[in-house]
Coordinates of C-alpha atoms in Angstrom, one line a residue:
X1 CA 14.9 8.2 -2.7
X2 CA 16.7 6.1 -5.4
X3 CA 20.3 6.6 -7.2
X4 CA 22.8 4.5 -9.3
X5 CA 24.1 3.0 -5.9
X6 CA 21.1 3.1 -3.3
X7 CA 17.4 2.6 -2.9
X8 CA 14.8 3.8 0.0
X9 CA 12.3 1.4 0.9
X10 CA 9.1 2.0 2.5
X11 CA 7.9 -0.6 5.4
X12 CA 4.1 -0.8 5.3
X13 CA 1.7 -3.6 6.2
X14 CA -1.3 -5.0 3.3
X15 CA -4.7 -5.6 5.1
X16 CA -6.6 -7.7 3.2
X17 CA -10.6 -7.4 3.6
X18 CA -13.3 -8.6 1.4
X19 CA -14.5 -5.7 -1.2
X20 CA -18.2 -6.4 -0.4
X21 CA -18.9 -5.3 3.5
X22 CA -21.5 -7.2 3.4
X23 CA -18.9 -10.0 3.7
X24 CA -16.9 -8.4 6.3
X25 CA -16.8 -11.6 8.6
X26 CA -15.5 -13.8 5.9
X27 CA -12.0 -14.4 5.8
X28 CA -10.4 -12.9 2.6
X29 CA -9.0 -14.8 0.2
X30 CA -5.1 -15.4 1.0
X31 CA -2.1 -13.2 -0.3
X32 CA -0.7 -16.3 -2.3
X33 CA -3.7 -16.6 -4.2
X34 CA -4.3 -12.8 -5.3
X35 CA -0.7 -12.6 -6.2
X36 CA -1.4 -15.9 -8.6
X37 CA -3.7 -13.9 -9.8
X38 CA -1.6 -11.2 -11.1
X39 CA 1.0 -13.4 -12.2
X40 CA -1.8 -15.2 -14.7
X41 CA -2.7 -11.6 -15.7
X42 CA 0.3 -11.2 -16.9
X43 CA 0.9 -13.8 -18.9
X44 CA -1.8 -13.1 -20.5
X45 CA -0.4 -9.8 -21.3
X46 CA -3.5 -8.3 -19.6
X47 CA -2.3 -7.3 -16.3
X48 CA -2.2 -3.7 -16.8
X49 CA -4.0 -0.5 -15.5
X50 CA -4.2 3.1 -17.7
X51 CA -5.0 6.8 -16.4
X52 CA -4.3 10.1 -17.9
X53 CA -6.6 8.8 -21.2
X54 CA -3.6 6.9 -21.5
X55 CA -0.5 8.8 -20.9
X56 CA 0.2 6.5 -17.8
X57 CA 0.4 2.7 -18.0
X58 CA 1.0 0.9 -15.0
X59 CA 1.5 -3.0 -15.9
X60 CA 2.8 -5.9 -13.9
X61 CA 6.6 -6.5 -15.7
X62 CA 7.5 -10.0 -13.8
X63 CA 6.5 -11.6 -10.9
X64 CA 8.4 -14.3 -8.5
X65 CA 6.3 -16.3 -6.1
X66 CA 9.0 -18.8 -4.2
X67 CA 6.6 -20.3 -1.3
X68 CA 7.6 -22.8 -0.2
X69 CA 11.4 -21.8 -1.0
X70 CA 10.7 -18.8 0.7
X71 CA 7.9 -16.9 2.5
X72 CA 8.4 -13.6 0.1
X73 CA 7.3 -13.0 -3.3
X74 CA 8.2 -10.3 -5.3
X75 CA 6.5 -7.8 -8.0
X76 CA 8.2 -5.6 -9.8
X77 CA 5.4 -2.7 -11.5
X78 CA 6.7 -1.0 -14.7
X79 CA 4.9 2.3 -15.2
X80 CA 5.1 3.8 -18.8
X81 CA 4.7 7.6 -19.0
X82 CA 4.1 9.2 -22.0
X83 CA 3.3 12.6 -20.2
X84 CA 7.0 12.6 -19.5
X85 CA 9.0 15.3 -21.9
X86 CA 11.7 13.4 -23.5
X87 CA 14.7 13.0 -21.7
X88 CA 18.2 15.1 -22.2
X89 CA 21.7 14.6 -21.0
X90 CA 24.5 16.8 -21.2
X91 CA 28.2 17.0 -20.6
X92 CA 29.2 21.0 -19.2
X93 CA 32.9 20.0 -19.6
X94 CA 32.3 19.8 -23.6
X95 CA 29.4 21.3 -23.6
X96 CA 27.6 18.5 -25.0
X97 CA 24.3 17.8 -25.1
X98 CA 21.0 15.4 -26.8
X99 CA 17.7 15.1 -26.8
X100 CA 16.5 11.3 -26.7
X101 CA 13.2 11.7 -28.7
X102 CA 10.5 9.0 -28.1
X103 CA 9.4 6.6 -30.4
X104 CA 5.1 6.1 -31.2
X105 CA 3.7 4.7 -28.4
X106 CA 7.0 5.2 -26.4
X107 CA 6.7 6.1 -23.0
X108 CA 9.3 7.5 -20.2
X109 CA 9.9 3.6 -18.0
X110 CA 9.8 3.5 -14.3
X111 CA 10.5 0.4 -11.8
X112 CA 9.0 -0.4 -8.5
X113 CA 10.2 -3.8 -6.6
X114 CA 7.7 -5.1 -4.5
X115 CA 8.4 -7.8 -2.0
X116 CA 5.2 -9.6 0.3
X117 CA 5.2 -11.6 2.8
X118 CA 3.3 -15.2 1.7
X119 CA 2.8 -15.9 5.6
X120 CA 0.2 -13.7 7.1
X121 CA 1.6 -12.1 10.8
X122 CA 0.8 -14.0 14.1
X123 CA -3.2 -13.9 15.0
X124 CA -3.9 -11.6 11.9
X125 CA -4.4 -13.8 8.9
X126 CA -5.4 -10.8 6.6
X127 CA -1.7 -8.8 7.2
X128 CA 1.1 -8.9 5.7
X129 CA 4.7 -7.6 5.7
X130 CA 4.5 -5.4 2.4
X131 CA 7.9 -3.5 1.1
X132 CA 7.9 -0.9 -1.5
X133 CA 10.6 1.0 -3.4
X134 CA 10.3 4.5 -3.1
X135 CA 9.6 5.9 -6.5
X136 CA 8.6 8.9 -8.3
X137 CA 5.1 9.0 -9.3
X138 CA 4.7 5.8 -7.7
X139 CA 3.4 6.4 -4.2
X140 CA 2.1 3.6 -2.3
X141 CA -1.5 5.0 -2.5
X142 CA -1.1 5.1 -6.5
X143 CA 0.1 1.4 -6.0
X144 CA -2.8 0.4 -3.7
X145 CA -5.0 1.9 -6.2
X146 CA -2.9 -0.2 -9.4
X147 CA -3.2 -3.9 -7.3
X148 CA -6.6 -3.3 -6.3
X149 CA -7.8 -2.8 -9.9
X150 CA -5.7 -5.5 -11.3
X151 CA -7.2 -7.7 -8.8
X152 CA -10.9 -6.7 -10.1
X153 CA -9.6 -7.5 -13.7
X154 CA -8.6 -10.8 -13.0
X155 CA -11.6 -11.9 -10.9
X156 CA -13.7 -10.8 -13.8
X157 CA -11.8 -12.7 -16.0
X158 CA -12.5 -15.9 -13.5
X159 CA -15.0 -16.1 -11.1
X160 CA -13.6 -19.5 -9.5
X161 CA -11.0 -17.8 -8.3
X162 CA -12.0 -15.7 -5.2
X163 CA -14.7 -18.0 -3.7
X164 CA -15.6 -19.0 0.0
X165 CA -17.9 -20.7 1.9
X166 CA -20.8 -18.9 2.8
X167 CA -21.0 -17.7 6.3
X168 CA -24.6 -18.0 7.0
X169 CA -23.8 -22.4 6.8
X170 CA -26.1 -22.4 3.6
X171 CA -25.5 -25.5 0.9
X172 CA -25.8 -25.8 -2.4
X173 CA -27.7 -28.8 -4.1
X174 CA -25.8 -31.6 -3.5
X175 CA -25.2 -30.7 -0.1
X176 CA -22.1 -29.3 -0.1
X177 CA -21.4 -25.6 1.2
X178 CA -22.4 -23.2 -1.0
X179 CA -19.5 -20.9 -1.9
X180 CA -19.8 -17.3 -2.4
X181 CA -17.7 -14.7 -4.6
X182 CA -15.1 -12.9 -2.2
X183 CA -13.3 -9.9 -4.3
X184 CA -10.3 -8.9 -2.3
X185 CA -9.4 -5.5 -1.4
X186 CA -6.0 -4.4 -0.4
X187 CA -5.3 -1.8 2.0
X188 CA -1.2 -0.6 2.8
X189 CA -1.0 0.7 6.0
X190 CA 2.5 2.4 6.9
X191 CA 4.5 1.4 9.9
X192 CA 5.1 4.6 12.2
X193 CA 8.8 5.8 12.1
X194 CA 10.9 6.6 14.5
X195 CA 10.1 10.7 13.5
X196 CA 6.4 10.6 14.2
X197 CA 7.4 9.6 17.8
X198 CA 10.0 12.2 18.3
X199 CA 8.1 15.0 16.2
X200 CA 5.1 14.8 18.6
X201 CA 7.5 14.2 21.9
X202 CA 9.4 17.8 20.7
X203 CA 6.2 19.7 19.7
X204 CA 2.9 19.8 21.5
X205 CA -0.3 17.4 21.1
X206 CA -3.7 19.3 19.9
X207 CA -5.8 16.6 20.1
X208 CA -7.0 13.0 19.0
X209 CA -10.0 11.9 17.0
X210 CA -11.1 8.8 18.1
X211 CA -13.9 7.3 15.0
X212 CA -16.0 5.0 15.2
X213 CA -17.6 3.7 11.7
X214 CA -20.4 2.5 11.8
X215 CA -23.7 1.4 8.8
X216 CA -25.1 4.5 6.8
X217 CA -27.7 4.9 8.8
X218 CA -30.1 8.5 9.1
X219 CA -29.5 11.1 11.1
X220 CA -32.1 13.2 10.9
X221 CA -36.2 12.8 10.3
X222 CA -36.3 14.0 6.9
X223 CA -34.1 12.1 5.3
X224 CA -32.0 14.8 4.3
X225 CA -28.6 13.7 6.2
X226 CA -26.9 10.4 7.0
X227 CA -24.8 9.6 9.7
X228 CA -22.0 6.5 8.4
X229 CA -19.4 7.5 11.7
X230 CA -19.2 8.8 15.0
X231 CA -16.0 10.5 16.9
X232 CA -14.5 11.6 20.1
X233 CA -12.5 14.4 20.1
X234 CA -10.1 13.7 23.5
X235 CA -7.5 16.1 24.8
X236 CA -4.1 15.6 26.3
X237 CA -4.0 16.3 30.0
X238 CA -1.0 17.7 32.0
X239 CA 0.8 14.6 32.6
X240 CA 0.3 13.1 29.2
X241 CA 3.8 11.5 29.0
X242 CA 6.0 10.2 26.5
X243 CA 3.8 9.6 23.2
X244 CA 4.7 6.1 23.2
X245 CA 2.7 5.5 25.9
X246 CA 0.0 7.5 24.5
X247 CA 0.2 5.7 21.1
X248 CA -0.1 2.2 22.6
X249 CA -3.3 3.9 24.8
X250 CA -5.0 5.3 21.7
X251 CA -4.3 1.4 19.9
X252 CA -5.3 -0.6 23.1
X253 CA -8.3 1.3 24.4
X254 CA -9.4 2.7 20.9
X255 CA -9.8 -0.9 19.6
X256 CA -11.4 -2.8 23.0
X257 CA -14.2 0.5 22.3
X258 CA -14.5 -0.3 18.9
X259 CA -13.0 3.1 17.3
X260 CA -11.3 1.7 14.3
X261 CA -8.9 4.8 13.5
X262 CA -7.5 7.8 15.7
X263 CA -6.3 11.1 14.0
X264 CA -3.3 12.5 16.1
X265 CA -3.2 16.2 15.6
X266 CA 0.0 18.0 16.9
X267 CA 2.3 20.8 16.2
X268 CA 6.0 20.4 15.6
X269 CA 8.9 21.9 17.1
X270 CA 9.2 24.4 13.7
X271 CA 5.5 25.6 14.3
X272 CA 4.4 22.9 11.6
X273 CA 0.4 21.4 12.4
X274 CA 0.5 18.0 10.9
X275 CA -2.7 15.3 11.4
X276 CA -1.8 11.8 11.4
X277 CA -4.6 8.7 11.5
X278 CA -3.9 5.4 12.9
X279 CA -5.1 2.4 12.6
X280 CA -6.2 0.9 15.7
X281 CA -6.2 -2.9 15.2
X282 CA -2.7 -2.4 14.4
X283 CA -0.7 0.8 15.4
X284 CA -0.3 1.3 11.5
X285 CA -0.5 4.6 9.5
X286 CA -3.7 4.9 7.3
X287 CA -3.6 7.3 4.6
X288 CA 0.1 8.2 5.5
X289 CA 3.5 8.3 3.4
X290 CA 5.4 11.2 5.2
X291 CA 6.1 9.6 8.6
X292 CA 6.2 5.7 7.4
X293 CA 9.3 4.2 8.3
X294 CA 11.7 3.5 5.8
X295 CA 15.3 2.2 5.0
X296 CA 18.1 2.5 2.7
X297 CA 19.5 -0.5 1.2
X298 CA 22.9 0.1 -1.2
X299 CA 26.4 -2.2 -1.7
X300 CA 25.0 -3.5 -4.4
X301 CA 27.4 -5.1 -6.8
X302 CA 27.0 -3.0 -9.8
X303 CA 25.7 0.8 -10.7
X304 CA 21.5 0.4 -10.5
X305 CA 19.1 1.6 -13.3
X306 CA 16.2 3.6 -13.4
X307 CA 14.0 1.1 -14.6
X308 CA 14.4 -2.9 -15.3
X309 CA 12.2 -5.2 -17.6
X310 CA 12.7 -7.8 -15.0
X311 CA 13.4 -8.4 -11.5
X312 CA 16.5 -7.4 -10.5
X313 CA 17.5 -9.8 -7.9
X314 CA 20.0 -7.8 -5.9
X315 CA 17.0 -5.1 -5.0
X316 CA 15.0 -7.6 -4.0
X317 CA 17.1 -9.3 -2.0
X318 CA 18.4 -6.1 0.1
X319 CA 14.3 -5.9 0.6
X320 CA 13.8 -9.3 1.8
X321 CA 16.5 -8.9 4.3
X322 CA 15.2 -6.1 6.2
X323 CA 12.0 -8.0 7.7

């Protein structure tokens, strides 16, 4: 995962959707603009987030938006654990050894780099390339969860800042178009690695989920249930094929039907049932860290640390280059 001379990176993809579904037609509001957001948070020394009653603070420690320089920016999120014992180091050859004991307030510091695409991808302006640092205690769900709470925080602190026209062609007063509050919500979904292929290819396919999601709506006459999907169970035939195939058939048909997600259930060659859901609009992992592809970047010019204050440029450079 990470070392003094290497770093694993995870490749996922950010989806960004309005919050309110009731908005799901309108087009969210752009990456550039809800990273501005987060940058102003933390000037403001407000751009942080707190679980464990406190014991975990995860805060936005810098933040480099270069468009039009570039098309990336880069975050860097500083998590401050004070449910982390207080670190020890030793040397066996003298026997040495210390216990650095934390100051009040003090917690155990942890960096993850960051680095987003500014440019939404070809015919999908809510996606975008998304790059994370593979960290302890800072998974990309936990970092989903971080960003989209931060974003809530700063569109409470201005509600200028996420506004759109309203679909329905409505104006206001003067005539104008009458804007409407948008609050984005980020979703990372993993690109599939090169394992998820050849781990289904050398075991055996169960079965795939097809659902479809549809409005809460009730499913019985008593009011007792509600019904807010449907699914399909489908099962592989005899000349199923390489997965590949199978994978681009589940994406291509799954969204022309309007199933948003598949779950792929299959056993591995080592007896091991693993379920794994994609997302149909764009062959992407949903709810998935173990088989997102990932790289290792590492020549760096001098021995890396286990947490920086700012930026460190060489990381986040390695991370640009592997779009």
């Amino acid at each position: 995962m990470s070392s003094i001379s290497h770093r694993t990176i995870l490749h996922y993809q950010a989806h960004i959707t309005p919050k309110n579904e009731n908005y799901a037609g309108v087009a969210p509001p752009p990456m550039r603009r809800c990273l501005g957001s987060l940058s102003n948070l933390r000037h403001k020394k407000e751009a942080l987030v707190t679980y464990l009653k406190g014991g975990e603070t995860f805060y936005v420690a810098d933040v480099k938006l270069d468009f039009p320089v570039t098309d990336w920016a880069t975050l860097l999120i500083n998590l401050s654990d004070k449910t982390e014992p207080d670190p020890a180091f030793s040397v066996p050859e003298t026997q040495g050894y210390r216990v650095e004991r934390k100051r009040q307030k003090e917690g155990i510091a942890s960096s993850c780099h960051i680095v987003v695409s500014l440019t939404p991808q070809v015919n999908r302006q809510d996606l975008y390339r998304f790059f994370i640092e593979q960290r302890v205690k800072m998974p990309a769900a936990k970092i989903q969860r971080v960003l989209n709470r931060l974003l809530f925080i700063a569109s409470k602190k201005d509600k200028n800042l996420f506004l759109a026209p309203d679909p329905s062609g409505a104006v206001d007063s003067k005539g104008e178009p009458k804007q409407i509050f948008i609050r984005p919500h980020i979703e990372l979904l993993g690109d599939p690695s090169d394992q998820f292929i050849h781990d289904v290819e050398n075991g055996s396919l169960s079965n795939v989920e097809m659902v479809k999601i549809s409005a809460v709506t009730p499913w019985d006459g008593n009011g007792y249930l509600n019904m807010d999907r449907e699914t399909l169970r489908l099962m592989p035939t005899q000349s199923v094929g390489a997965f590949r195939q199978v994978y681009d058939t589940i994406c291509s048909v799954g969204k022309k039907r309007d199933f948003s997600q598949a779950k792929v259930v299959f056993t591995t060659s080592s007896k091991m049932q693993r379920s794994v859901t994609i997302d149909t609009s764009t062959g992407a992992l949903a709810f998935e860290n173990y088989y997102v592809r990932r790289s290792q970047i590492s020549n760096f010019p001098t021995l890396l640390e286990s947490s920086y204050e700012l930026i460190h440029n060489p990381i986040s450079t390695k991370m640009q280059q592997l779009a």
